[in-house]
């Protein structure tokens, strides 16, 4: 049995959770395990349908008002109840901030190893997984041979795909055993006003990237126009946020967001490992850079050699002129 | 008066290609420098801020080779007042082993009458990226733990912490003693001053040997991912390339013809 912890938002399951379900199904097919889910959010019809599309026949829903405010410890306690009662051999979630936090609690509670940011399964007996280390610049094959394997799936390690046979997902409500001590770390308050939503960036089809080549906080006008013309999102390198030119929520990389757009257009980004870690899942990369030897250029599919402040306005002009025909 | 212990890790400062040792078990760092992760730089800054605000102390700890003194001195130069080096071969230590060794240090200090009220760490190490040492440490010490925290402050016997959640900025209030794992983005690490560097040279560093018998990380081998096949197609130079770029956007399907 594989238990997948899923996350949801107003639209249903998150993209990352659907990826994790697809990853789990492929692992389950190889290892001979069925996949069940744990849903902390209210299991709406939309969530049930998405779970069914992913081939999940049974979803466990820990139902306790004390879980409505997130705490890594209390959600993990509820998940461990499900893991024990269903005799699961593998527990996984997407490697999101919450996913990794809950899994770390589960691994500590079960006193077993945990593999973070797994991208593929090397073998199932014994279970050896491949995971990203050094921000994705290297891979580690890691053995998970404890009675229960705990792993997080790296964002965009696979595309979410529907199962060949859809299921009607049954929801089993469970009453978790919670200790008061697990509730002290619950979220006390959420400030919506300062919310900086990164889901628009992580799920965007087109991302325009900007690095040191932007030149300053005032150097983003053309880049933002290109972003708008393409209906995409702006992503920046670490140096841009460190210098205070753009907010940290726009950072792509090892210590920022992971993106997997159809097209990524890094402009004036040299392509240090820190940044590559967050953008290597892009399907097509078009680099715009003055330096033809920059790592981002040599790793890209397409490149324009030139200053972004000349190239980007020209692209914008060309896009506008073709649009008006 | 809050006594803070902030934990950092000496890691290879790789910015380009990663080289591996011949046995494939470690990153070959002979040709690169060493650093700590951006998360940990922010954790050190927060440790200094909390110590200053409460009249307490900030102690910096690293587990690793003796050369880790270099990273301890960097933290001592920006406000930490003493250092602890737990000398160990990090390749033999998995995240649970590291957590157990740090827990031993905390317990020994407390047994000697030095309270450790707040332990700060980076959310994940820049090299192994395990995402679990802070949580395992908290379980070893039976203390509450927060991860993904951007900023924190201490108010009497509680730590008030903020971090970005799925619905906005989440605020937590947790009783001390506690463990907090920090993400970069909430504070700007300060640069060392000349006096800071002078102090760091003289600051005491307590060198210890861990008593933990490591279980290891489960590492089978490291690999460098294969480079993307194919070469880059240059569409042109400067502004003249714009029509070719838009042709490509149409071909990929992100712009309609």
Coordinates of C-alpha atoms in Angstrom, one line a residue:
Chain A
X1 CA 0.0 0.0 0.0
X2 CA 1.2 3.5 -0.9
X3 CA -0.3 6.4 1.0
X4 CA -0.1 9.8 -0.8
X5 CA -0.7 13.0 1.2
X6 CA -2.4 15.5 -1.1
X7 CA -2.9 19.2 -0.9
X8 CA -5.8 21.2 -2.4
X9 CA -6.8 24.7 -3.0
X10 CA -10.1 26.3 -4.1
X11 CA -9.8 24.6 -7.6
X12 CA -9.2 21.1 -6.2
X13 CA -6.0 19.2 -6.0
X14 CA -2.8 21.2 -6.6
X15 CA -0.7 20.5 -9.7
X16 CA 2.1 19.2 -7.4
X17 CA -0.2 16.8 -5.7
X18 CA -1.5 15.4 -9.0
X19 CA 2.1 14.9 -10.0
X20 CA 2.7 13.0 -6.8
X21 CA -0.3 10.8 -7.4
X22 CA 0.9 9.9 -10.9
X23 CA 4.4 9.2 -9.5
X24 CA 2.9 7.0 -6.8
X25 CA 0.8 5.1 -9.3
X26 CA 3.8 4.3 -11.5
X27 CA 5.7 3.1 -8.4
X28 CA 2.7 1.1 -7.3
X29 CA 2.4 -0.6 -10.7
X30 CA 6.1 -1.6 -10.5
X31 CA 6.0 -2.7 -6.8
X32 CA 2.5 -4.2 -6.8
X33 CA 1.0 -1.7 -4.4
X34 CA -2.4 0.1 -4.6
X35 CA -2.4 3.8 -4.0
X36 CA -4.6 5.5 -1.4
X37 CA -4.8 9.2 -0.5
X38 CA -5.0 11.2 2.7
X39 CA -7.0 14.4 2.2
X40 CA -6.8 17.0 5.0
X41 CA -9.1 19.5 3.1
X42 CA -12.8 19.0 2.9
X43 CA -13.0 16.2 0.2
X44 CA -15.2 18.1 -2.3
X45 CA -16.7 16.5 -5.5
X46 CA -13.9 18.1 -7.5
X47 CA -11.2 16.5 -5.3
X48 CA -12.9 13.1 -5.4
X49 CA -13.2 13.3 -9.2
X50 CA -9.5 14.2 -9.5
X51 CA -8.5 11.4 -7.2
X52 CA -10.7 9.0 -9.2
X53 CA -9.0 10.1 -12.4
X54 CA -5.7 9.3 -10.7
X55 CA -6.9 5.7 -10.0
X56 CA -7.4 6.2 -6.3
X57 CA -10.2 4.0 -4.9
X58 CA -10.0 5.1 -1.3
X59 CA -9.2 8.4 0.3
X60 CA -8.8 8.9 4.1
X61 CA -10.1 12.2 5.5
X62 CA -9.0 13.0 9.0
X63 CA -12.0 14.8 10.4
X64 CA -11.2 16.9 13.5
X65 CA -11.9 20.6 14.0
X66 CA -8.4 20.9 15.6
X67 CA -6.9 20.2 12.2
X68 CA -8.5 23.1 10.5
X69 CA -5.5 25.3 11.5
X70 CA -2.4 23.7 9.9
X71 CA 0.3 22.3 12.1
X72 CA 3.0 20.0 10.8
X73 CA 2.9 17.9 14.0
X74 CA -0.9 17.4 14.2
X75 CA -1.3 16.7 10.5
X76 CA 1.5 14.2 10.7
X77 CA -0.1 12.6 13.8
X78 CA -3.3 12.1 11.7
X79 CA -1.4 10.7 8.8
X80 CA 0.6 8.2 11.0
X81 CA -2.8 6.9 12.3
X82 CA -3.8 6.2 8.6
X83 CA -0.4 4.7 7.8
X84 CA -0.6 2.3 10.8
X85 CA -4.3 1.3 10.3
X86 CA -3.8 0.6 6.6
X87 CA -0.4 -1.1 7.0
X88 CA 1.2 1.1 4.4
X89 CA 4.7 0.3 3.1
X90 CA 5.3 3.7 1.4
X91 CA 4.2 7.2 2.4
X92 CA 4.8 10.0 -0.1
X93 CA 3.8 13.6 -0.8
X94 CA 4.9 16.3 -3.2
X95 CA 8.1 18.1 -2.0
X96 CA 6.3 21.3 -1.2
X97 CA 7.1 23.2 2.0
X98 CA 4.2 21.5 3.8
X99 CA 4.8 18.1 2.1
X100 CA 8.4 18.0 3.2
X101 CA 7.5 19.2 6.7
X102 CA 4.7 16.6 7.3
X103 CA 6.9 13.8 5.9
X104 CA 9.8 14.8 8.2
X105 CA 7.4 14.6 11.2
X106 CA 6.2 11.2 10.0
X107 CA 9.7 9.8 9.5
X108 CA 10.7 11.0 12.9
X109 CA 7.6 9.5 14.5
X110 CA 8.2 6.2 12.7
X111 CA 12.0 6.3 13.2
X112 CA 12.6 5.6 9.5
X113 CA 14.6 7.3 6.8
X114 CA 13.1 9.9 4.5
X115 CA 14.2 10.7 1.0
X116 CA 13.4 14.3 -0.1
X117 CA 12.9 15.5 -3.7
X118 CA 12.8 12.1 -5.4
X119 CA 12.8 12.2 -9.2
X120 CA 12.7 8.5 -10.1
X121 CA 12.7 5.0 -8.7
X122 CA 15.8 3.0 -9.4
X123 CA 14.7 -0.4 -8.1
X124 CA 11.7 -1.6 -6.0
X125 CA 13.3 -4.5 -4.1
X126 CA 15.2 -3.2 -2.3
X127 CA 13.6 0.2 -2.8
X128 CA 16.3 2.6 -4.2
X129 CA 15.2 6.0 -5.2
X130 CA 17.0 8.8 -7.1
X131 CA 16.7 12.2 -5.6
X132 CA 18.0 15.7 -6.4
X133 CA 20.9 17.0 -4.3
X134 CA 23.1 20.1 -4.6
X135 CA 20.0 21.9 -5.9
X136 CA 19.5 19.4 -8.7
X137 CA 23.1 19.7 -10.0
X138 CA 23.7 16.1 -8.8
X139 CA 21.6 13.1 -8.2
X140 CA 21.8 10.7 -5.3
X141 CA 20.7 7.0 -5.4
X142 CA 19.4 6.4 -1.9
X143 CA 18.3 3.1 -0.3
X144 CA 15.0 3.1 1.6
X145 CA 15.0 -0.2 3.3
X146 CA 13.1 0.5 6.6
X147 CA 9.7 -1.2 7.0
X148 CA 8.0 2.0 5.9
X149 CA 9.6 4.2 3.2
X150 CA 9.0 7.9 3.4
X151 CA 9.7 10.1 0.4
X152 CA 8.8 13.4 -1.2
X153 CA 8.5 13.8 -5.0
X154 CA 10.4 16.7 -6.5
X155 CA 8.1 19.3 -8.0
X156 CA 7.7 18.6 -11.8
X157 CA 9.4 15.2 -11.6
X158 CA 6.6 14.0 -13.8
X159 CA 3.5 15.3 -15.6
X160 CA 0.2 14.5 -14.0
X161 CA -1.5 11.8 -16.1
X162 CA -4.9 10.2 -15.7
X163 CA -5.0 6.5 -14.9
X164 CA -6.1 4.2 -17.8
X165 CA -9.0 3.1 -15.6
X166 CA -10.7 5.8 -13.6
X167 CA -12.0 4.9 -10.1
X168 CA -14.9 6.1 -8.1
X169 CA -13.2 7.4 -5.0
X170 CA -14.7 6.3 -1.7
X171 CA -13.9 8.7 1.2
X172 CA -13.3 7.1 4.7
X173 CA -13.6 9.6 7.5
X174 CA -11.1 8.9 10.3
X175 CA -10.9 10.4 13.8
X176 CA -7.2 11.0 14.5
X177 CA -5.7 10.7 18.0
X178 CA -4.2 14.2 18.6
X179 CA -2.0 15.2 21.5
X180 CA -2.3 18.8 22.7
X181 CA 1.4 19.2 22.3
X182 CA 1.0 18.6 18.5
X183 CA -1.3 21.7 18.3
X184 CA 1.0 24.3 19.8
X185 CA 2.7 24.9 16.4
X186 CA -0.6 25.5 14.6
X187 CA -1.1 28.6 12.4
X188 CA -2.4 31.3 14.7
X189 CA -3.2 33.9 12.0
X190 CA -2.9 34.3 8.2
X191 CA -2.3 37.7 6.8
X192 CA -3.9 37.8 3.4
X193 CA -2.7 41.3 2.7
X194 CA 0.9 40.3 2.5
X195 CA 0.1 37.1 0.6
X196 CA 2.4 36.6 -2.3
X197 CA 0.9 33.8 -4.3
X198 CA 3.6 31.7 -6.0
X199 CA 1.2 29.3 -7.6
X200 CA 0.8 31.6 -10.7
X201 CA 4.5 31.3 -11.2
X202 CA 4.9 27.5 -10.5
X203 CA 2.0 26.7 -12.8
X204 CA 2.6 29.2 -15.6
X205 CA 2.8 28.1 -19.2
X206 CA 5.3 30.8 -20.1
X207 CA 7.8 32.4 -17.6
X208 CA 9.9 35.4 -18.5
X209 CA 13.1 35.3 -16.3
X210 CA 15.2 38.2 -15.3
X211 CA 18.7 38.3 -13.8
X212 CA 21.4 40.8 -13.0
X213 CA 21.2 41.9 -16.6
X214 CA 18.0 43.8 -15.8
X215 CA 20.4 46.4 -14.3
X216 CA 18.2 47.7 -11.5
X217 CA 14.7 47.9 -10.0
X218 CA 13.7 50.2 -12.8
X219 CA 14.9 47.8 -15.5
X220 CA 11.8 45.6 -15.6
X221 CA 9.4 47.6 -17.6
X222 CA 10.0 45.8 -20.9
X223 CA 10.3 42.4 -19.2
X224 CA 6.9 42.9 -17.5
X225 CA 5.4 44.0 -20.8
X226 CA 6.7 40.8 -22.5
X227 CA 5.3 38.8 -19.6
X228 CA 1.9 40.4 -20.1
X229 CA 2.0 40.0 -23.9
X230 CA 2.6 36.3 -23.5
X231 CA 0.1 35.9 -20.6
X232 CA 2.9 34.5 -18.5
X233 CA 4.6 35.1 -15.1
X234 CA 7.8 36.9 -14.2
X235 CA 10.5 34.8 -12.4
X236 CA 13.8 36.2 -11.3
X237 CA 17.2 34.9 -10.2
X238 CA 18.5 35.1 -6.6
X239 CA 20.7 38.1 -7.2
X240 CA 17.6 40.2 -8.2
X241 CA 15.8 39.5 -4.9
X242 CA 19.0 39.8 -2.9
X243 CA 19.5 43.3 -4.4
X244 CA 15.9 44.1 -3.5
X245 CA 14.9 44.8 -7.1
X246 CA 12.0 42.3 -7.0
X247 CA 10.2 40.4 -4.1
X248 CA 11.4 37.0 -3.0
X249 CA 8.1 35.4 -4.1
X250 CA 9.3 35.8 -7.7
X251 CA 12.5 34.0 -7.1
X252 CA 13.1 30.8 -9.2
X253 CA 15.8 28.4 -8.0
X254 CA 17.1 26.2 -5.2
X255 CA 15.9 28.6 -2.5
X256 CA 12.9 29.9 -4.5
X257 CA 10.1 28.3 -6.7
X258 CA 10.4 25.4 -9.1
X259 CA 8.9 26.0 -12.5
X260 CA 8.1 23.8 -15.4
X261 CA 6.6 26.0 -18.1
X262 CA 6.3 25.1 -21.8
X263 CA 8.6 28.0 -22.5
X264 CA 11.1 29.8 -20.2
X265 CA 12.8 33.0 -21.4
X266 CA 15.7 33.8 -19.1
X267 CA 16.9 37.3 -19.8
X268 CA 20.3 38.4 -18.5
X269 CA 20.6 35.3 -16.3
X270 CA 24.0 33.6 -16.3
X271 CA 22.5 30.3 -15.1
X272 CA 24.2 29.4 -11.8
X273 CA 23.3 26.1 -10.2
X274 CA 21.1 27.9 -7.7
X275 CA 18.9 29.1 -10.5
X276 CA 19.1 26.1 -12.8
X277 CA 17.7 24.0 -9.9
X278 CA 14.4 25.8 -10.3
X279 CA 14.1 26.0 -14.0
X280 CA 15.5 22.8 -15.4
X281 CA 12.1 21.3 -15.9
X282 CA 11.1 23.9 -18.5
X283 CA 10.2 22.1 -21.8
X284 CA 11.8 24.8 -24.0
X285 CA 14.4 27.4 -22.9
X286 CA 15.1 30.5 -24.9
X287 CA 18.0 32.4 -23.4
X288 CA 18.6 36.1 -24.0
X289 CA 22.1 37.0 -22.9
X290 CA 25.1 39.2 -24.0
X291 CA 27.5 36.3 -23.2
X292 CA 27.3 33.3 -25.6
X293 CA 29.4 31.2 -23.2
X294 CA 27.0 31.8 -20.2
X295 CA 25.8 28.4 -18.8
X296 CA 22.2 29.4 -19.3
X297 CA 22.9 30.0 -23.0
X298 CA 24.8 26.7 -23.5
X299 CA 22.1 24.7 -21.8
X300 CA 19.2 26.5 -23.6
X301 CA 17.4 25.1 -26.7
X302 CA 17.4 28.5 -28.3
X303 CA 19.3 31.8 -27.7
X304 CA 19.5 35.4 -28.8
X305 CA 22.9 37.0 -28.1
X306 CA 22.4 40.6 -27.1
X307 CA 21.4 43.0 -24.4
X308 CA 18.0 42.3 -23.0
X309 CA 17.3 46.0 -23.0
X310 CA 17.6 46.0 -26.8
X311 CA 16.2 42.5 -27.6
X312 CA 13.1 42.5 -25.3
X313 CA 11.6 45.8 -26.6
X314 CA 12.1 44.6 -30.2
X315 CA 10.3 41.4 -29.4
X316 CA 7.5 43.3 -27.7
X317 CA 7.2 45.6 -30.8
X318 CA 7.1 42.6 -33.1
X319 CA 4.5 40.9 -31.0
X320 CA 2.3 44.0 -31.0
X321 CA 2.7 44.6 -34.7
X322 CA 1.7 41.0 -35.6
X323 CA -1.2 41.2 -33.1
X324 CA -2.7 44.2 -34.8
X325 CA -1.8 42.6 -38.2
Chain B
X1 CA 17.3 36.7 27.9
X2 CA 17.1 34.1 25.1
X3 CA 20.1 31.9 24.5
X4 CA 20.1 30.9 20.8
X5 CA 22.0 28.0 19.2
X6 CA 22.2 28.4 15.4
X7 CA 23.3 25.4 13.4
X8 CA 25.2 25.8 10.0
X9 CA 26.8 23.4 7.6
X10 CA 30.0 23.8 5.6
X11 CA 29.1 23.0 2.0
X12 CA 31.0 23.2 -1.4
X13 CA 30.4 26.6 -3.1
X14 CA 29.4 25.1 -6.4
X15 CA 28.0 27.6 -8.9
X16 CA 28.9 25.8 -12.2
X17 CA 29.6 22.2 -12.9
X18 CA 29.6 19.7 -10.1
X19 CA 32.5 17.2 -9.9
X20 CA 32.3 14.0 -7.9
X21 CA 35.0 12.0 -6.1
X22 CA 36.2 8.8 -7.9
X23 CA 34.1 6.5 -5.7
X24 CA 31.0 8.6 -6.5
X25 CA 30.1 9.1 -2.8
X26 CA 30.9 12.8 -2.4
X27 CA 31.2 16.1 -4.2
X28 CA 34.8 16.7 -5.2
X29 CA 35.4 20.1 -3.6
X30 CA 39.1 20.4 -4.3
X31 CA 38.7 23.1 -6.8
X32 CA 35.9 25.1 -5.2
X33 CA 35.5 27.1 -2.0
X34 CA 33.2 26.5 0.8
X35 CA 30.2 28.4 2.1
X36 CA 26.9 27.9 4.0
X37 CA 23.4 28.0 2.5
X38 CA 21.5 31.3 2.1
X39 CA 18.9 29.8 4.5
X40 CA 21.6 29.4 7.2
X41 CA 23.0 32.9 6.6
X42 CA 19.5 34.2 7.4
X43 CA 19.3 31.9 10.5
X44 CA 22.5 33.4 11.8
X45 CA 21.1 36.9 11.3
X46 CA 17.9 36.0 13.2
X47 CA 20.0 34.4 16.0
X48 CA 22.0 37.6 16.3
X49 CA 18.8 39.7 16.3
X50 CA 17.1 37.6 19.0
X51 CA 20.2 37.6 21.2
X52 CA 20.5 41.4 20.9
X53 CA 16.8 42.1 21.5
X54 CA 16.6 39.9 24.6
X55 CA 20.1 40.5 26.0
X56 CA 20.8 36.8 25.5
X57 CA 23.5 35.0 23.5
X58 CA 23.9 33.5 20.1
X59 CA 26.1 30.4 19.8
X60 CA 26.9 28.9 16.4
X61 CA 27.4 25.2 15.9
X62 CA 28.5 23.1 13.0
X63 CA 28.9 19.3 12.6
X64 CA 31.6 18.4 10.1
X65 CA 35.3 18.5 9.4
X66 CA 37.8 20.6 11.4
X67 CA 37.8 23.1 8.5
X68 CA 34.3 24.0 9.5
X69 CA 36.0 26.5 11.8
X70 CA 36.1 28.8 8.8
X71 CA 32.3 28.9 8.6
X72 CA 32.0 29.3 12.4
X73 CA 34.4 32.3 12.3
X74 CA 32.2 33.9 9.6
X75 CA 29.1 33.6 11.9
X76 CA 31.2 34.8 14.9
X77 CA 32.1 37.9 12.8
X78 CA 28.4 38.9 12.4
X79 CA 27.3 38.6 16.0
X80 CA 27.5 35.1 17.4
X81 CA 29.6 35.1 20.6
X82 CA 30.9 31.5 20.7
X83 CA 31.2 28.5 18.5
X84 CA 30.8 24.7 18.8
X85 CA 32.5 22.3 16.3
X86 CA 31.3 18.8 16.4
X87 CA 34.0 17.1 14.5
X88 CA 32.7 14.3 12.3
X89 CA 32.8 12.8 8.9
X90 CA 29.5 14.1 7.4
X91 CA 29.5 11.4 4.7
X92 CA 28.9 8.8 7.5
X93 CA 26.2 10.9 9.1
X94 CA 22.6 10.8 7.9
X95 CA 20.1 13.5 8.9
X96 CA 18.9 11.5 11.9
X97 CA 22.5 11.1 13.1
X98 CA 23.2 14.9 12.7
X99 CA 20.0 15.6 14.7
X100 CA 21.0 13.2 17.5
X101 CA 24.5 14.7 17.7
X102 CA 23.1 18.3 18.0
X103 CA 20.6 17.1 20.6
X104 CA 23.5 15.7 22.6
X105 CA 25.2 19.1 22.6
X106 CA 22.0 20.8 23.7
X107 CA 21.4 18.4 26.5
X108 CA 25.0 18.6 27.7
X109 CA 24.9 22.4 27.8
X110 CA 21.6 22.4 29.7
X111 CA 23.0 19.8 32.2
X112 CA 25.9 22.3 32.7
X113 CA 23.4 25.0 33.5
X114 CA 23.5 26.8 30.1
X115 CA 19.9 26.9 28.8
X116 CA 19.4 26.6 25.1
X117 CA 16.0 28.3 24.6
X118 CA 15.8 28.5 20.8
X119 CA 17.6 26.4 18.2
X120 CA 17.7 27.9 14.7
X121 CA 18.7 26.0 11.6
X122 CA 18.4 26.4 7.8
X123 CA 15.4 24.7 6.3
X124 CA 17.5 22.3 4.3
X125 CA 21.3 21.9 3.6
X126 CA 22.5 23.2 0.3
X127 CA 24.3 20.0 -0.6
X128 CA 22.2 17.0 0.8
X129 CA 18.8 18.8 0.8
X130 CA 17.3 16.4 3.3
X131 CA 14.6 18.7 4.7
X132 CA 14.5 16.9 8.1
X133 CA 17.3 17.7 10.5
X134 CA 15.3 20.5 12.3
X135 CA 12.2 18.2 12.7
X136 CA 14.3 15.2 13.9
X137 CA 16.2 17.4 16.3
X138 CA 12.9 18.7 17.8
X139 CA 11.7 15.1 18.3
X140 CA 15.1 14.2 19.9
X141 CA 14.7 17.1 22.3
X142 CA 10.9 16.8 22.7
X143 CA 10.4 20.4 21.7
X144 CA 8.0 22.0 19.2
X145 CA 9.3 22.8 15.8
X146 CA 8.4 25.3 13.0
X147 CA 9.8 25.0 9.5
X148 CA 9.7 27.4 6.4
X149 CA 10.0 30.4 8.7
X150 CA 11.1 33.8 7.2
X151 CA 11.4 35.9 10.3
X152 CA 11.0 35.4 14.1
X153 CA 11.2 37.3 17.3
X154 CA 11.0 36.4 21.0
X155 CA 8.4 37.8 23.3
X156 CA 9.0 36.8 26.9
X157 CA 8.6 33.0 26.8
X158 CA 7.3 32.6 23.3
X159 CA 8.8 32.8 19.8
X160 CA 6.6 34.6 17.3
X161 CA 7.4 33.5 13.8
X162 CA 6.2 34.3 10.3
X163 CA 6.4 32.3 7.0
X164 CA 4.8 32.1 3.6
X165 CA 1.9 29.6 3.5
X166 CA -0.4 28.6 0.7
X167 CA -3.0 31.3 1.7
X168 CA -0.7 34.1 2.8
X169 CA 1.8 35.0 5.5
X170 CA 1.3 32.5 8.4
X171 CA 1.9 33.6 11.9
X172 CA 2.9 31.2 14.7
X173 CA 3.3 31.6 18.4
X174 CA 5.2 28.8 20.1
X175 CA 6.4 28.4 23.7
X176 CA 10.1 28.2 24.3
X177 CA 12.2 26.2 24.2
X178 CA 11.6 25.5 20.5
X179 CA 13.3 24.7 17.2
X180 CA 12.8 26.9 14.2
X181 CA 14.0 26.2 10.6
X182 CA 14.6 29.3 8.5
X183 CA 14.1 30.0 4.8
X184 CA 15.8 33.0 3.1
X185 CA 13.7 36.0 2.2
X186 CA 12.6 37.5 5.5
X187 CA 15.8 39.1 6.7
X188 CA 19.0 40.5 5.1
X189 CA 22.2 39.0 6.5
X190 CA 24.6 41.7 7.7
X191 CA 28.1 42.1 6.5
X192 CA 30.9 41.6 9.0
X193 CA 32.5 44.8 10.3
X194 CA 36.2 45.1 11.0
X195 CA 35.6 44.9 14.8
X196 CA 33.4 41.9 14.1
X197 CA 36.2 40.1 12.3
X198 CA 38.6 40.9 15.1
X199 CA 36.2 39.6 17.7
X200 CA 35.7 36.4 15.6
X201 CA 39.4 35.6 15.7
X202 CA 39.4 35.6 19.5
X203 CA 36.0 34.0 20.1
X204 CA 36.1 30.7 21.9
X205 CA 35.3 27.5 19.8
X206 CA 34.4 24.4 21.8
X207 CA 35.6 21.3 19.8
X208 CA 33.7 18.1 20.5
X209 CA 33.6 14.6 19.3
X210 CA 30.1 13.1 18.8
X211 CA 29.2 10.0 20.8
X212 CA 26.4 9.1 18.3
X213 CA 27.1 5.9 16.4
X214 CA 25.9 7.0 12.9
X215 CA 23.3 4.9 11.0
X216 CA 24.2 6.7 7.8
X217 CA 22.1 8.3 5.1
X218 CA 21.3 5.3 2.9
X219 CA 23.4 6.8 0.1
X220 CA 24.3 4.3 -2.6
X221 CA 26.1 6.7 -4.9
X222 CA 26.0 10.2 -6.4
X223 CA 25.7 10.8 -10.1
X224 CA 25.8 13.9 -12.3
X225 CA 22.7 14.1 -14.4
X226 CA 23.4 13.7 -18.1
X227 CA 23.6 17.0 -20.0
X228 CA 20.7 17.9 -22.2
X229 CA 21.2 16.4 -25.6
X230 CA 21.4 18.7 -28.6
X231 CA 23.0 22.0 -29.0
X232 CA 21.7 25.5 -28.6
X233 CA 20.2 27.1 -31.8
X234 CA 21.1 30.8 -31.9
X235 CA 18.2 32.8 -33.4
X236 CA 20.3 35.9 -33.9
X237 CA 22.0 38.9 -32.5
X238 CA 20.4 41.8 -30.7
X239 CA 17.2 43.4 -31.8
X240 CA 17.4 42.0 -35.3
X241 CA 16.5 38.6 -33.8
X242 CA 13.0 39.7 -32.8
X243 CA 11.1 38.3 -35.9
X244 CA 12.8 34.9 -35.5
X245 CA 11.9 34.9 -31.8
X246 CA 8.2 35.6 -32.5
X247 CA 8.3 32.9 -35.2
X248 CA 9.5 30.5 -32.5
X249 CA 6.8 31.6 -30.1
X250 CA 4.2 30.8 -32.8
X251 CA 5.9 27.4 -33.5
X252 CA 5.9 26.4 -29.9
X253 CA 2.2 27.5 -29.6
X254 CA 2.5 30.2 -26.9
X255 CA 1.5 32.9 -29.4
X256 CA -1.2 32.3 -32.0
X257 CA -0.2 33.0 -35.6

